[in-house]
Amino acid sequence: MQTYHWTSAFIGIAVAAIILWLVKRDHLHTRYAMWWVPLAIVIGVVGVFPPIIDGFAKVLGVHYPPVLVLILGLLLALIKILVMDIERSRNEIKLQRLAQRLGIVEGEMERLKRERNAPDR
Amino acid sequence: MTGGRMRGLVVIPAFNEENMIGRVLDEVGACGGLDIVVIDDGSTDATRRLVRERNVLCFPMPFQVGAWAAVQAGLRYAKREGYDFVVSVDADGQHRAEDIELLTAPVLAGEADVTIGACPERGSRLRKIAWVLLKALSGLDSADITSGFRVYNRHAVEALASSEANLLQYQDIGVLCLLQTQRLVVGEVAVQMRERTGGKSKLFYSWRAVSFYMLYSMLLGISKRAPKKLNPPQGRDNGKIM
């Protein structure tokens, strides 16, 4: 087996192991684990059996298989970032509306306190 | 007073306006018949104290949410309390309280859902060029798109209190496009505005801020452009009122 095979196997399994450990320790919540665990498995498998990529590349008409890995990696990263921005937008809305409600409640409380301490005749 | 009188709420978003807030509150208060609420958008000066001293309802935002979100807080409150209309007034004294009646008239008469107090003369040349560009891109035809002096009726309040209107960073393009998409009638009334006393524009305070605003507004205008009306809404005059 060539050296790079050991390297890729090591990298693949190490990444997979770290991700699975993070999920197990609940550092990575299950919702996000649904994305990362399959990814970890794929990385692990491809790391141990790089010829898989060669097979895929041939089917897709890519002449230099490693490029396929890079492209797929970038594509997945792009999708992930896009999804994250979408989620962040949703969170921002929630946060802003929460802030508004809090401000309204505090303002009304302040008025009630004032009226209680000095009731209008 | 007999029942059936329309209840109005004046919403004043304020950020560090200790210089003028007192005077604005006194002026608006003198109008009579309107409830007032000041939305304190994270002021670090004496604004809040000055508002409290006058016994005016004040909503303190837990962190700075921006001018539009501050106004929206007032709109959400108005919707909840069932107000018939909302008047938005700036806290820096640029808007004259005596013009409020001019703005509320078309709304109360049912001629418009929103009235904008327009003062196109007030802008610098640069601002006017920006307006022309933004209007062309977004398909809006109001004369003064950045004016914060407006009256909103129930329908408009309802539309703008929704979460759809939340992430609009500025109150102009996004809000007006949204109103247009909802087929709400926006009218305009010419008003005089006072010079800003002290302090630079909150919007155009630096080239970076201006660039961001232009980029943001252009993108928003293009994406939120309301489709061309095929049939005008029944029984409404869609034209401007000047």
XYZ file of N, CA, C and O in Angstrom, chain B residues 21-22 28 78 87 149 190 196 233 237:
40
model
N -35.816 65.770 22.930
C -36.965 64.904 23.239
C -37.999 65.617 24.096
O -39.215 65.451 23.910
N -37.524 66.431 25.032
C -38.462 67.138 25.906
C -39.384 68.040 25.095
O -40.611 68.024 25.240
N -45.993 67.493 20.906
C -46.953 66.461 20.509
C -48.059 66.350 21.542
O -49.232 66.170 21.223
N -49.479 49.055 19.221
C -50.706 49.672 18.715
C -51.684 48.611 18.222
O -52.897 48.694 18.450
N -49.049 57.404 14.409
C -48.262 58.474 13.814
C -46.811 58.270 14.234
O -46.520 58.179 15.416
N -41.895 60.666 8.969
C -43.098 61.325 9.469
C -44.290 60.713 8.739
O -44.621 61.095 7.634
N -47.421 67.360 1.518
C -46.230 68.204 1.637
C -46.210 68.870 2.999
O -47.208 69.441 3.437
N -32.189 69.995 11.183
C -31.712 69.153 12.263
C -30.808 69.996 13.152
O -29.828 70.561 12.690
N -57.006 48.449 -7.382
C -57.933 48.040 -6.323
C -59.245 48.782 -6.464
O -59.288 49.917 -6.920
N -58.382 55.654 -4.765
C -57.583 56.519 -5.615
C -56.117 56.259 -5.344
O -55.618 56.539 -4.271
